[in-house]
């Protein structure tokens, strides 16, 4: 264990006092922030040489970011319980029998959610709600079922206080799914996030169109290419947190990300980037992730003692880890400039092909790196196009074209996306604000989805340009709540602060409207 300097201790003390005195944090947000401060003083991991130089730097120069996971990981970052098993068998630890009707099913799920940890302290996956509730949906008449679902979703929005919490529906049409979509369109809440697993060969058009109409009202559901995810992760996959493809009954130990634009900055030229800088950063981050995983599995005791593992709602061998990246666009543009070439990412075939070659190099490294505890994915990490954080400045999420530089034609934008979505089984996606006139023609959006998925795009999100609920990067926030926080008022959900940062630093309100 490394010694903590008194300078660091005093810095954290000042941060703790600032948190305690904050006028814009709720009590729950203060408690979570204080726990993170305590964790930041731990140094139990055997860190790879060179990590400090790459990670503990200002955002303009750091090349590795661990996304505030802390230095003593006490649980995996993302946990994906098998809720269907819970509905079938109940839980001894929670003293709950299997639910027998809709009232008990909703009550049992709400109890279970409060005992599912994650990096946010809230569950990042709430289950395939339509499938979970469909067996109970006819226990009451439709009006009562809808009222109960509405109360259920309100309860989630008011008690799971960040929008990284995520539920799934589809690909089959169900009565429960239809009622949930009606409820979400009426409530326009930011929590939970929601994904429709869409497959044109399975999903009826009328159900898909109801999803589109709800998305234009509430910025959800997003649409996942069910055939694509199933071919990579089997049908035993879920979409959790932002848009993360993970295995049911497992999850992700950790997620770290490379900031590719900053790696390009420290490179003399393209050759230096390829031969020296990128390999060095990838190896250092992989070693750091290996150590985090080792501690979680071998020392934290989570998998031995937590009831989720003891009762079989999760299994350690269904976990993997997410090898993340951001800023491909900035990386390409910097390298093109250093090589004296014209053209920018998203507007030049040469620039886009440079981006593809960089992704091929990252993919090859990942396929050759082995972690013994990532059995769920053949001993390899999953590549992840990370959505960005509120502090990011001139760092585009994943492989996205920078906001303000989107091609004029939607088809050109989608063709760029198609070059990169295939690399990211654990998540990537693109976001399209839609002009309000499309409310009269939701078939337009469904046609986009069908065409895009036929070209192996992985994940698409839409929202109306006049919607209060907006998709920030991979999560949802209300414009009205951002405005409250900007005026100095406390707000219920902590992701509002992230949305405010993304608005100020990431230009998310300036996306091109389609």
mmCIF file of C-alpha atoms in Angstrom, residues 118-513:
data_model
loop_
_atom_site.group_PDB
_atom_site.id
_atom_site.type_symbol
_atom_site.label_atom_id
_atom_site.label_comp_id
_atom_site.label_asym_id
_atom_site.label_seq_id
_atom_site.Cartn_x
_atom_site.Cartn_y
_atom_site.Cartn_z
ATOM 1 C CA UNK A 118 -23.179 -0.063 -8.682
ATOM 2 C CA UNK A 119 -20.629 2.701 -9.123
ATOM 3 C CA UNK A 120 -23.500 5.196 -8.752
ATOM 4 C CA UNK A 121 -24.946 3.459 -5.648
ATOM 5 C CA UNK A 122 -28.132 2.863 -7.649
ATOM 6 C CA UNK A 123 -29.003 -0.108 -9.870
ATOM 7 C CA UNK A 124 -27.889 0.420 -13.468
ATOM 8 C CA UNK A 125 -30.244 -2.297 -14.721
ATOM 9 C CA UNK A 126 -33.909 -2.688 -13.749
ATOM 10 C CA UNK A 127 -34.779 -5.677 -15.901
ATOM 11 C CA UNK A 128 -36.729 -6.459 -19.052
ATOM 12 C CA UNK A 129 -39.810 -4.859 -17.545
ATOM 13 C CA UNK A 130 -42.292 -5.987 -20.161
ATOM 14 C CA UNK A 131 -41.234 -9.625 -19.873
ATOM 15 C CA UNK A 132 -41.105 -9.491 -16.073
ATOM 16 C CA UNK A 133 -44.579 -7.964 -15.719
ATOM 17 C CA UNK A 134 -46.440 -9.580 -18.614
ATOM 18 C CA UNK A 135 -47.422 -12.707 -16.592
ATOM 19 C CA UNK A 136 -49.183 -10.461 -14.058
ATOM 20 C CA UNK A 137 -50.629 -7.756 -16.294
ATOM 21 C CA UNK A 138 -54.101 -9.307 -16.596
ATOM 22 C CA UNK A 139 -54.530 -9.698 -12.826
ATOM 23 C CA UNK A 140 -56.413 -6.375 -12.895
ATOM 24 C CA UNK A 141 -58.293 -4.456 -15.569
ATOM 25 C CA UNK A 142 -56.299 -2.342 -17.987
ATOM 26 C CA UNK A 143 -57.065 0.981 -16.292
ATOM 27 C CA UNK A 144 -55.862 -0.326 -12.933
ATOM 28 C CA UNK A 145 -52.790 -1.934 -14.525
ATOM 29 C CA UNK A 146 -51.836 1.365 -16.106
ATOM 30 C CA UNK A 147 -52.347 3.230 -12.831
ATOM 31 C CA UNK A 148 -50.134 0.747 -10.985
ATOM 32 C CA UNK A 149 -47.433 0.975 -13.658
ATOM 33 C CA UNK A 150 -47.572 4.763 -13.489
ATOM 34 C CA UNK A 151 -47.061 4.736 -9.725
ATOM 35 C CA UNK A 152 -44.255 2.198 -10.146
ATOM 36 C CA UNK A 153 -42.426 4.406 -12.667
ATOM 37 C CA UNK A 154 -42.931 7.528 -10.551
ATOM 38 C CA UNK A 155 -41.493 5.682 -7.552
ATOM 39 C CA UNK A 156 -38.422 4.728 -9.598
ATOM 40 C CA UNK A 157 -37.935 8.309 -10.820
ATOM 41 C CA UNK A 158 -38.132 9.724 -7.291
ATOM 42 C CA UNK A 159 -35.999 7.126 -5.485
ATOM 43 C CA UNK A 160 -33.376 5.959 -8.021
ATOM 44 C CA UNK A 161 -31.722 9.311 -8.265
ATOM 45 C CA UNK A 162 -29.706 9.125 -11.444
ATOM 46 C CA UNK A 163 -30.581 8.331 -15.019
ATOM 47 C CA UNK A 164 -27.882 5.725 -15.530
ATOM 48 C CA UNK A 165 -30.567 3.360 -14.255
ATOM 49 C CA UNK A 166 -31.833 1.460 -17.286
ATOM 50 C CA UNK A 167 -34.694 -0.868 -18.225
ATOM 51 C CA UNK A 168 -35.323 -2.865 -21.414
ATOM 52 C CA UNK A 169 -38.379 -3.813 -23.464
ATOM 53 C CA UNK A 170 -38.834 -5.888 -26.614
ATOM 54 C CA UNK A 171 -38.162 -7.245 -29.120
ATOM 55 C CA UNK A 172 -41.611 -8.880 -28.907
ATOM 56 C CA UNK A 173 -44.758 -6.792 -28.488
ATOM 57 C CA UNK A 174 -46.505 -7.282 -25.157
ATOM 58 C CA UNK A 175 -49.435 -5.714 -23.362
ATOM 59 C CA UNK A 176 -47.134 -4.755 -20.494
ATOM 60 C CA UNK A 177 -44.745 -3.122 -22.961
ATOM 61 C CA UNK A 178 -47.515 -1.108 -24.594
ATOM 62 C CA UNK A 179 -48.795 0.139 -21.242
ATOM 63 C CA UNK A 180 -45.286 1.042 -20.097
ATOM 64 C CA UNK A 181 -44.779 3.092 -23.265
ATOM 65 C CA UNK A 182 -48.070 4.921 -22.688
ATOM 66 C CA UNK A 183 -47.044 5.679 -19.113
ATOM 67 C CA UNK A 184 -43.574 6.933 -20.100
ATOM 68 C CA UNK A 185 -45.027 9.214 -22.789
ATOM 69 C CA UNK A 186 -47.350 10.757 -20.217
ATOM 70 C CA UNK A 187 -44.825 11.114 -17.386
ATOM 71 C CA UNK A 188 -41.856 12.438 -19.409
ATOM 72 C CA UNK A 189 -39.492 11.472 -16.569
ATOM 73 C CA UNK A 190 -35.714 11.242 -16.957
ATOM 74 C CA UNK A 191 -35.453 8.042 -14.894
ATOM 75 C CA UNK A 192 -35.238 5.264 -15.819
ATOM 76 C CA UNK A 193 -33.430 5.197 -19.103
ATOM 77 C CA UNK A 194 -35.084 2.743 -21.498
ATOM 78 C CA UNK A 195 -34.006 0.700 -24.528
ATOM 79 C CA UNK A 196 -36.132 -1.097 -27.066
ATOM 80 C CA UNK A 197 -34.458 -4.260 -28.377
ATOM 81 C CA UNK A 198 -35.565 -3.922 -31.984
ATOM 82 C CA UNK A 199 -35.576 -6.618 -34.649
ATOM 83 C CA UNK A 200 -37.638 -5.984 -37.787
ATOM 84 C CA UNK A 201 -38.234 -9.728 -38.167
ATOM 85 C CA UNK A 202 -39.725 -9.964 -34.653
ATOM 86 C CA UNK A 203 -41.057 -6.536 -33.674
ATOM 87 C CA UNK A 204 -44.410 -5.521 -35.205
ATOM 88 C CA UNK A 205 -44.422 -2.112 -36.879
ATOM 89 C CA UNK A 206 -47.260 -0.796 -34.735
ATOM 90 C CA UNK A 207 -45.307 -1.580 -31.548
ATOM 91 C CA UNK A 208 -42.127 -0.048 -32.983
ATOM 92 C CA UNK A 209 -44.074 3.085 -33.981
ATOM 93 C CA UNK A 210 -45.428 3.379 -30.442
ATOM 94 C CA UNK A 211 -41.800 3.297 -29.259
ATOM 95 C CA UNK A 212 -40.912 6.072 -31.713
ATOM 96 C CA UNK A 213 -43.829 8.232 -30.569
ATOM 97 C CA UNK A 214 -42.841 7.758 -26.934
ATOM 98 C CA UNK A 215 -39.210 8.605 -27.752
ATOM 99 C CA UNK A 216 -40.258 11.866 -29.399
ATOM 100 C CA UNK A 217 -42.131 12.766 -26.207
ATOM 101 C CA UNK A 218 -39.673 11.567 -23.562
ATOM 102 C CA UNK A 219 -36.314 10.882 -25.306
ATOM 103 C CA UNK A 220 -36.766 7.150 -24.653
ATOM 104 C CA UNK A 221 -36.697 4.389 -25.568
ATOM 105 C CA UNK A 222 -33.513 4.241 -27.579
ATOM 106 C CA UNK A 223 -33.239 1.470 -30.143
ATOM 107 C CA UNK A 224 -30.748 -1.406 -29.925
ATOM 108 C CA UNK A 225 -29.962 -3.649 -32.882
ATOM 109 C CA UNK A 226 -31.175 -6.880 -31.289
ATOM 110 C CA UNK A 227 -29.809 -9.160 -34.010
ATOM 111 C CA UNK A 228 -26.361 -7.578 -33.763
ATOM 112 C CA UNK A 229 -26.123 -7.729 -29.965
ATOM 113 C CA UNK A 230 -27.484 -11.292 -29.908
ATOM 114 C CA UNK A 231 -24.898 -12.472 -32.431
ATOM 115 C CA UNK A 232 -22.082 -11.190 -30.193
ATOM 116 C CA UNK A 233 -23.339 -11.658 -26.622
ATOM 117 C CA UNK A 234 -26.115 -14.251 -27.260
ATOM 118 C CA UNK A 235 -29.743 -13.395 -26.519
ATOM 119 C CA UNK A 236 -28.750 -13.472 -22.854
ATOM 120 C CA UNK A 237 -27.681 -9.811 -23.063
ATOM 121 C CA UNK A 238 -29.070 -6.588 -21.622
ATOM 122 C CA UNK A 239 -28.610 -2.877 -22.242
ATOM 123 C CA UNK A 240 -27.667 -1.109 -19.005
ATOM 124 C CA UNK A 241 -26.422 2.256 -17.745
ATOM 125 C CA UNK A 242 -25.926 4.506 -20.802
ATOM 126 C CA UNK A 243 -26.111 1.956 -23.621
ATOM 127 C CA UNK A 244 -23.858 -0.824 -22.345
ATOM 128 C CA UNK A 245 -24.279 -4.324 -23.735
ATOM 129 C CA UNK A 246 -23.586 -6.784 -20.884
ATOM 130 C CA UNK A 247 -24.401 -10.375 -19.948
ATOM 131 C CA UNK A 248 -27.501 -11.115 -17.875
ATOM 132 C CA UNK A 249 -26.553 -12.416 -14.446
ATOM 133 C CA UNK A 250 -23.137 -10.769 -14.717
ATOM 134 C CA UNK A 251 -21.958 -7.273 -15.499
ATOM 135 C CA UNK A 252 -18.732 -5.320 -15.789
ATOM 136 C CA UNK A 253 -15.995 -5.251 -13.160
ATOM 137 C CA UNK A 254 -14.686 -1.900 -14.316
ATOM 138 C CA UNK A 255 -14.685 0.717 -17.068
ATOM 139 C CA UNK A 256 -11.647 2.830 -17.839
ATOM 140 C CA UNK A 257 -11.235 4.998 -20.899
ATOM 141 C CA UNK A 258 -8.456 6.304 -23.092
ATOM 142 C CA UNK A 259 -8.704 9.914 -24.254
ATOM 143 C CA UNK A 260 -7.450 9.418 -27.784
ATOM 144 C CA UNK A 261 -7.135 13.093 -28.684
ATOM 145 C CA UNK A 262 -4.707 13.644 -25.822
ATOM 146 C CA UNK A 263 -2.651 10.630 -26.907
ATOM 147 C CA UNK A 264 -2.424 12.237 -30.351
ATOM 148 C CA UNK A 265 -1.291 15.506 -28.751
ATOM 149 C CA UNK A 266 1.699 13.809 -27.105
ATOM 150 C CA UNK A 267 2.674 12.063 -30.362
ATOM 151 C CA UNK A 268 5.263 13.565 -32.695
ATOM 152 C CA UNK A 269 3.507 12.178 -35.739
ATOM 153 C CA UNK A 270 1.312 9.299 -36.892
ATOM 154 C CA UNK A 271 4.154 6.778 -36.704
ATOM 155 C CA UNK A 272 4.956 7.773 -33.122
ATOM 156 C CA UNK A 273 1.265 7.496 -32.256
ATOM 157 C CA UNK A 274 0.970 4.000 -33.720
ATOM 158 C CA UNK A 275 4.281 2.498 -32.603
ATOM 159 C CA UNK A 276 4.873 4.172 -29.254
ATOM 160 C CA UNK A 277 2.184 6.319 -27.654
ATOM 161 C CA UNK A 278 -1.014 4.347 -28.301
ATOM 162 C CA UNK A 279 0.529 0.942 -27.415
ATOM 163 C CA UNK A 280 2.010 2.399 -24.214
ATOM 164 C CA UNK A 281 -1.295 3.876 -23.069
ATOM 165 C CA UNK A 282 -3.267 0.738 -23.975
ATOM 166 C CA UNK A 283 -0.858 -1.515 -22.077
ATOM 167 C CA UNK A 284 -0.863 0.743 -19.009
ATOM 168 C CA UNK A 285 -4.656 0.955 -18.923
ATOM 169 C CA UNK A 286 -5.043 -2.799 -19.402
ATOM 170 C CA UNK A 287 -2.659 -3.465 -16.504
ATOM 171 C CA UNK A 288 -4.594 -1.006 -14.327
ATOM 172 C CA UNK A 289 -7.878 -2.718 -15.193
ATOM 173 C CA UNK A 290 -6.334 -6.130 -14.505
ATOM 174 C CA UNK A 291 -5.332 -4.961 -11.030
ATOM 175 C CA UNK A 292 -8.744 -3.508 -10.270
ATOM 176 C CA UNK A 293 -10.370 -6.785 -11.329
ATOM 177 C CA UNK A 294 -7.904 -8.856 -9.299
ATOM 178 C CA UNK A 295 -8.713 -6.872 -6.159
ATOM 179 C CA UNK A 296 -12.465 -7.178 -6.665
ATOM 180 C CA UNK A 297 -12.306 -10.933 -7.204
ATOM 181 C CA UNK A 298 -9.533 -11.931 -4.818
ATOM 182 C CA UNK A 299 -9.709 -9.417 -1.978
ATOM 183 C CA UNK A 300 -12.972 -7.435 -1.799
ATOM 184 C CA UNK A 301 -15.092 -10.432 -0.786
ATOM 185 C CA UNK A 302 -18.048 -9.201 -2.823
ATOM 186 C CA UNK A 303 -18.640 -12.439 -4.684
ATOM 187 C CA UNK A 304 -18.371 -14.502 -1.511
ATOM 188 C CA UNK A 305 -20.629 -12.454 0.722
ATOM 189 C CA UNK A 306 -23.190 -10.418 -1.239
ATOM 190 C CA UNK A 307 -26.639 -12.037 -1.401
ATOM 191 C CA UNK A 308 -26.867 -11.416 -5.158
ATOM 192 C CA UNK A 309 -24.035 -13.899 -5.695
ATOM 193 C CA UNK A 310 -24.951 -16.267 -2.857
ATOM 194 C CA UNK A 311 -28.516 -16.695 -4.156
ATOM 195 C CA UNK A 312 -27.480 -16.972 -7.803
ATOM 196 C CA UNK A 313 -28.880 -13.696 -9.137
ATOM 197 C CA UNK A 314 -25.385 -13.001 -10.469
ATOM 198 C CA UNK A 315 -22.482 -15.314 -11.303
ATOM 199 C CA UNK A 316 -18.894 -14.154 -11.309
ATOM 200 C CA UNK A 317 -18.096 -16.020 -14.529
ATOM 201 C CA UNK A 318 -20.692 -13.902 -16.357
ATOM 202 C CA UNK A 319 -18.674 -10.719 -15.750
ATOM 203 C CA UNK A 320 -16.327 -8.940 -18.122
ATOM 204 C CA UNK A 321 -14.770 -5.474 -18.176
ATOM 205 C CA UNK A 322 -15.055 -2.510 -20.504
ATOM 206 C CA UNK A 323 -12.036 -1.109 -22.339
ATOM 207 C CA UNK A 324 -13.271 2.359 -23.157
ATOM 208 C CA UNK A 325 -12.251 5.232 -25.359
ATOM 209 C CA UNK A 326 -13.342 8.758 -26.267
ATOM 210 C CA UNK A 327 -12.213 11.416 -28.671
ATOM 211 C CA UNK A 328 -11.536 9.447 -31.859
ATOM 212 C CA UNK A 329 -12.615 12.466 -33.922
ATOM 213 C CA UNK A 330 -10.182 14.822 -32.208
ATOM 214 C CA UNK A 331 -7.440 12.188 -32.423
ATOM 215 C CA UNK A 332 -7.900 11.820 -36.177
ATOM 216 C CA UNK A 333 -8.048 15.571 -36.765
ATOM 217 C CA UNK A 334 -4.863 16.199 -34.741
ATOM 218 C CA UNK A 335 -2.962 13.427 -36.515
ATOM 219 C CA UNK A 336 -4.145 14.575 -39.942
ATOM 220 C CA UNK A 337 -2.867 18.065 -39.154
ATOM 221 C CA UNK A 338 0.476 16.738 -37.887
ATOM 222 C CA UNK A 339 0.863 14.786 -41.121
ATOM 223 C CA UNK A 340 0.067 17.876 -43.174
ATOM 224 C CA UNK A 341 -3.089 16.345 -44.629
ATOM 225 C CA UNK A 342 -6.373 18.091 -45.293
ATOM 226 C CA UNK A 343 -9.728 16.640 -44.249
ATOM 227 C CA UNK A 344 -11.608 16.176 -40.991
ATOM 228 C CA UNK A 345 -13.310 13.256 -39.312
ATOM 229 C CA UNK A 346 -16.830 12.779 -40.640
ATOM 230 C CA UNK A 347 -16.132 14.797 -43.802
ATOM 231 C CA UNK A 348 -13.183 13.076 -45.448
ATOM 232 C CA UNK A 349 -12.850 9.461 -46.503
ATOM 233 C CA UNK A 350 -9.116 9.623 -45.755
ATOM 234 C CA UNK A 351 -9.792 10.920 -42.236
ATOM 235 C CA UNK A 352 -12.493 8.325 -41.619
ATOM 236 C CA UNK A 353 -10.202 5.521 -42.810
ATOM 237 C CA UNK A 354 -7.529 6.739 -40.407
ATOM 238 C CA UNK A 355 -10.161 6.423 -37.682
ATOM 239 C CA UNK A 356 -10.945 2.882 -38.825
ATOM 240 C CA UNK A 357 -7.259 1.912 -38.772
ATOM 241 C CA UNK A 358 -6.909 3.273 -35.228
ATOM 242 C CA UNK A 359 -9.918 1.225 -34.128
ATOM 243 C CA UNK A 360 -8.419 -1.852 -35.804
ATOM 244 C CA UNK A 361 -5.245 -1.373 -33.774
ATOM 245 C CA UNK A 362 -7.202 -0.999 -30.523
ATOM 246 C CA UNK A 363 -9.328 -4.021 -31.377
ATOM 247 C CA UNK A 364 -6.253 -6.132 -32.143
ATOM 248 C CA UNK A 365 -4.650 -5.173 -28.824
ATOM 249 C CA UNK A 366 -7.814 -6.123 -26.962
ATOM 250 C CA UNK A 367 -8.098 -9.469 -28.749
ATOM 251 C CA UNK A 368 -4.521 -10.295 -27.714
ATOM 252 C CA UNK A 369 -4.827 -9.177 -24.092
ATOM 253 C CA UNK A 370 -6.105 -11.881 -21.735
ATOM 254 C CA UNK A 371 -7.673 -11.418 -18.309
ATOM 255 C CA UNK A 372 -8.393 -14.672 -16.444
ATOM 256 C CA UNK A 373 -11.523 -13.336 -14.763
ATOM 257 C CA UNK A 374 -13.316 -12.154 -17.921
ATOM 258 C CA UNK A 375 -14.650 -15.624 -18.755
ATOM 259 C CA UNK A 376 -17.963 -14.227 -19.988
ATOM 260 C CA UNK A 377 -16.193 -12.800 -23.033
ATOM 261 C CA UNK A 378 -13.489 -15.377 -23.710
ATOM 262 C CA UNK A 379 -10.933 -13.808 -21.386
ATOM 263 C CA UNK A 380 -10.958 -10.455 -23.191
ATOM 264 C CA UNK A 381 -12.314 -7.032 -22.313
ATOM 265 C CA UNK A 382 -15.219 -5.564 -24.285
ATOM 266 C CA UNK A 383 -14.511 -2.422 -26.286
ATOM 267 C CA UNK A 384 -16.719 0.485 -25.261
ATOM 268 C CA UNK A 385 -17.296 3.891 -26.880
ATOM 269 C CA UNK A 386 -17.632 5.900 -23.680
ATOM 270 C CA UNK A 387 -20.213 8.686 -23.623
ATOM 271 C CA UNK A 388 -18.030 11.352 -22.050
ATOM 272 C CA UNK A 389 -18.176 13.164 -18.713
ATOM 273 C CA UNK A 390 -19.203 16.674 -17.751
ATOM 274 C CA UNK A 391 -15.577 17.876 -17.447
ATOM 275 C CA UNK A 392 -14.706 16.909 -21.030
ATOM 276 C CA UNK A 393 -13.754 19.894 -23.177
ATOM 277 C CA UNK A 394 -13.198 19.358 -26.907
ATOM 278 C CA UNK A 395 -13.455 15.604 -26.341
ATOM 279 C CA UNK A 396 -16.232 13.960 -28.338
ATOM 280 C CA UNK A 397 -17.909 10.840 -26.939
ATOM 281 C CA UNK A 398 -16.670 7.560 -28.390
ATOM 282 C CA UNK A 399 -16.409 7.741 -32.157
ATOM 283 C CA UNK A 400 -19.003 10.476 -32.656
ATOM 284 C CA UNK A 401 -18.591 13.395 -35.016
ATOM 285 C CA UNK A 402 -18.129 16.558 -32.913
ATOM 286 C CA UNK A 403 -21.262 18.591 -32.252
ATOM 287 C CA UNK A 404 -21.407 21.470 -34.702
ATOM 288 C CA UNK A 405 -19.588 19.492 -37.392
ATOM 289 C CA UNK A 406 -22.331 17.007 -38.274
ATOM 290 C CA UNK A 407 -22.778 16.403 -42.024
ATOM 291 C CA UNK A 408 -25.694 18.226 -43.606
ATOM 292 C CA UNK A 409 -27.223 15.014 -44.884
ATOM 293 C CA UNK A 410 -28.395 12.424 -42.352
ATOM 294 C CA UNK A 411 -27.391 9.568 -44.659
ATOM 295 C CA UNK A 412 -23.776 10.791 -44.642
ATOM 296 C CA UNK A 413 -23.841 10.928 -40.857
ATOM 297 C CA UNK A 414 -25.198 7.385 -40.629
ATOM 298 C CA UNK A 415 -22.584 6.089 -43.095
ATOM 299 C CA UNK A 416 -19.863 7.423 -40.807
ATOM 300 C CA UNK A 417 -21.482 5.741 -37.799
ATOM 301 C CA UNK A 418 -21.613 2.435 -39.669
ATOM 302 C CA UNK A 419 -17.830 2.377 -39.961
ATOM 303 C CA UNK A 420 -17.385 2.217 -36.183
ATOM 304 C CA UNK A 421 -20.379 0.664 -34.389
ATOM 305 C CA UNK A 422 -19.172 -2.883 -35.109
ATOM 306 C CA UNK A 423 -16.191 -2.555 -32.759
ATOM 307 C CA UNK A 424 -18.209 -2.030 -29.573
ATOM 308 C CA UNK A 425 -20.239 -4.982 -28.222
ATOM 309 C CA UNK A 426 -20.428 -3.260 -24.837
ATOM 310 C CA UNK A 427 -21.857 -0.109 -26.269
ATOM 311 C CA UNK A 428 -21.762 2.763 -28.666
ATOM 312 C CA UNK A 429 -24.507 4.970 -30.022
ATOM 313 C CA UNK A 430 -25.476 8.126 -31.834
ATOM 314 C CA UNK A 431 -28.085 10.731 -30.980
ATOM 315 C CA UNK A 432 -30.381 12.642 -33.322
ATOM 316 C CA UNK A 433 -32.655 15.502 -32.255
ATOM 317 C CA UNK A 434 -35.699 15.387 -34.517
ATOM 318 C CA UNK A 435 -37.676 18.404 -35.734
ATOM 319 C CA UNK A 436 -41.092 18.709 -34.084
ATOM 320 C CA UNK A 437 -42.846 18.205 -37.430
ATOM 321 C CA UNK A 438 -41.827 14.530 -37.317
ATOM 322 C CA UNK A 439 -44.499 14.008 -34.636
ATOM 323 C CA UNK A 440 -46.868 13.862 -37.619
ATOM 324 C CA UNK A 441 -44.737 11.251 -39.384
ATOM 325 C CA UNK A 442 -43.136 8.769 -36.937
ATOM 326 C CA UNK A 443 -42.759 6.349 -39.845
ATOM 327 C CA UNK A 444 -39.849 8.547 -40.960
ATOM 328 C CA UNK A 445 -37.890 7.662 -37.815
ATOM 329 C CA UNK A 446 -38.791 3.973 -38.036
ATOM 330 C CA UNK A 447 -37.524 3.898 -41.624
ATOM 331 C CA UNK A 448 -34.222 5.395 -40.424
ATOM 332 C CA UNK A 449 -33.927 2.686 -37.771
ATOM 333 C CA UNK A 450 -34.690 -0.129 -40.203
ATOM 334 C CA UNK A 451 -32.222 1.150 -42.777
ATOM 335 C CA UNK A 452 -29.501 1.857 -40.220
ATOM 336 C CA UNK A 453 -29.779 -1.543 -38.538
ATOM 337 C CA UNK A 454 -29.650 -3.297 -41.899
ATOM 338 C CA UNK A 455 -26.239 -1.625 -42.321
ATOM 339 C CA UNK A 456 -25.058 -2.853 -38.887
ATOM 340 C CA UNK A 457 -25.474 0.299 -36.894
ATOM 341 C CA UNK A 458 -25.755 -0.780 -33.282
ATOM 342 C CA UNK A 459 -27.717 1.786 -31.289
ATOM 343 C CA UNK A 460 -29.695 4.942 -32.098
ATOM 344 C CA UNK A 461 -31.425 7.549 -29.958
ATOM 345 C CA UNK A 462 -33.941 10.204 -30.945
ATOM 346 C CA UNK A 463 -35.738 13.000 -29.176
ATOM 347 C CA UNK A 464 -37.910 15.869 -30.285
ATOM 348 C CA UNK A 465 -36.179 19.229 -30.571
ATOM 349 C CA UNK A 466 -38.786 20.723 -28.207
ATOM 350 C CA UNK A 467 -38.699 17.931 -25.590
ATOM 351 C CA UNK A 468 -38.010 18.804 -21.950
ATOM 352 C CA UNK A 469 -36.324 15.414 -21.474
ATOM 353 C CA UNK A 470 -33.160 15.313 -23.573
ATOM 354 C CA UNK A 471 -30.437 12.727 -24.054
ATOM 355 C CA UNK A 472 -27.153 14.198 -22.879
ATOM 356 C CA UNK A 473 -24.708 11.565 -24.108
ATOM 357 C CA UNK A 474 -26.048 8.192 -23.027
ATOM 358 C CA UNK A 475 -28.255 9.343 -20.162
ATOM 359 C CA UNK A 476 -31.316 11.563 -19.801
ATOM 360 C CA UNK A 477 -31.848 14.902 -18.065
ATOM 361 C CA UNK A 478 -34.646 17.455 -18.079
ATOM 362 C CA UNK A 479 -33.843 20.890 -19.463
ATOM 363 C CA UNK A 480 -36.034 22.385 -16.748
ATOM 364 C CA UNK A 481 -33.997 20.668 -14.023
ATOM 365 C CA UNK A 482 -30.735 21.953 -15.519
ATOM 366 C CA UNK A 483 -32.181 25.456 -15.383
ATOM 367 C CA UNK A 484 -33.063 24.995 -11.702
ATOM 368 C CA UNK A 485 -29.544 23.856 -10.871
ATOM 369 C CA UNK A 486 -28.025 26.723 -12.838
ATOM 370 C CA UNK A 487 -30.076 29.137 -10.730
ATOM 371 C CA UNK A 488 -28.651 27.654 -7.509
ATOM 372 C CA UNK A 489 -31.532 25.364 -6.553
ATOM 373 C CA UNK A 490 -31.007 21.792 -5.360
ATOM 374 C CA UNK A 491 -32.392 19.121 -7.687
ATOM 375 C CA UNK A 492 -33.405 15.539 -6.995
ATOM 376 C CA UNK A 493 -31.206 13.606 -9.442
ATOM 377 C CA UNK A 494 -27.426 13.844 -9.408
ATOM 378 C CA UNK A 495 -27.170 13.316 -13.174
ATOM 379 C CA UNK A 496 -28.624 16.820 -13.603
ATOM 380 C CA UNK A 497 -25.237 18.207 -12.549
ATOM 381 C CA UNK A 498 -23.560 16.051 -15.188
ATOM 382 C CA UNK A 499 -26.049 17.326 -17.754
ATOM 383 C CA UNK A 500 -25.327 20.924 -16.769
ATOM 384 C CA UNK A 501 -21.602 20.307 -17.262
ATOM 385 C CA UNK A 502 -22.246 18.690 -20.638
ATOM 386 C CA UNK A 503 -24.389 21.662 -21.671
ATOM 387 C CA UNK A 504 -21.648 24.098 -20.727
ATOM 388 C CA UNK A 505 -18.645 22.111 -21.977
ATOM 389 C CA UNK A 506 -20.024 19.676 -24.534
ATOM 390 C CA UNK A 507 -22.451 21.844 -26.571
ATOM 391 C CA UNK A 508 -25.140 19.167 -26.273
ATOM 392 C CA UNK A 509 -27.939 21.687 -26.930
ATOM 393 C CA UNK A 510 -26.336 22.608 -30.251
ATOM 394 C CA UNK A 511 -26.727 19.243 -31.999
ATOM 395 C CA UNK A 512 -27.928 19.406 -35.588
ATOM 396 C CA UNK A 513 -31.708 18.927 -35.708
#
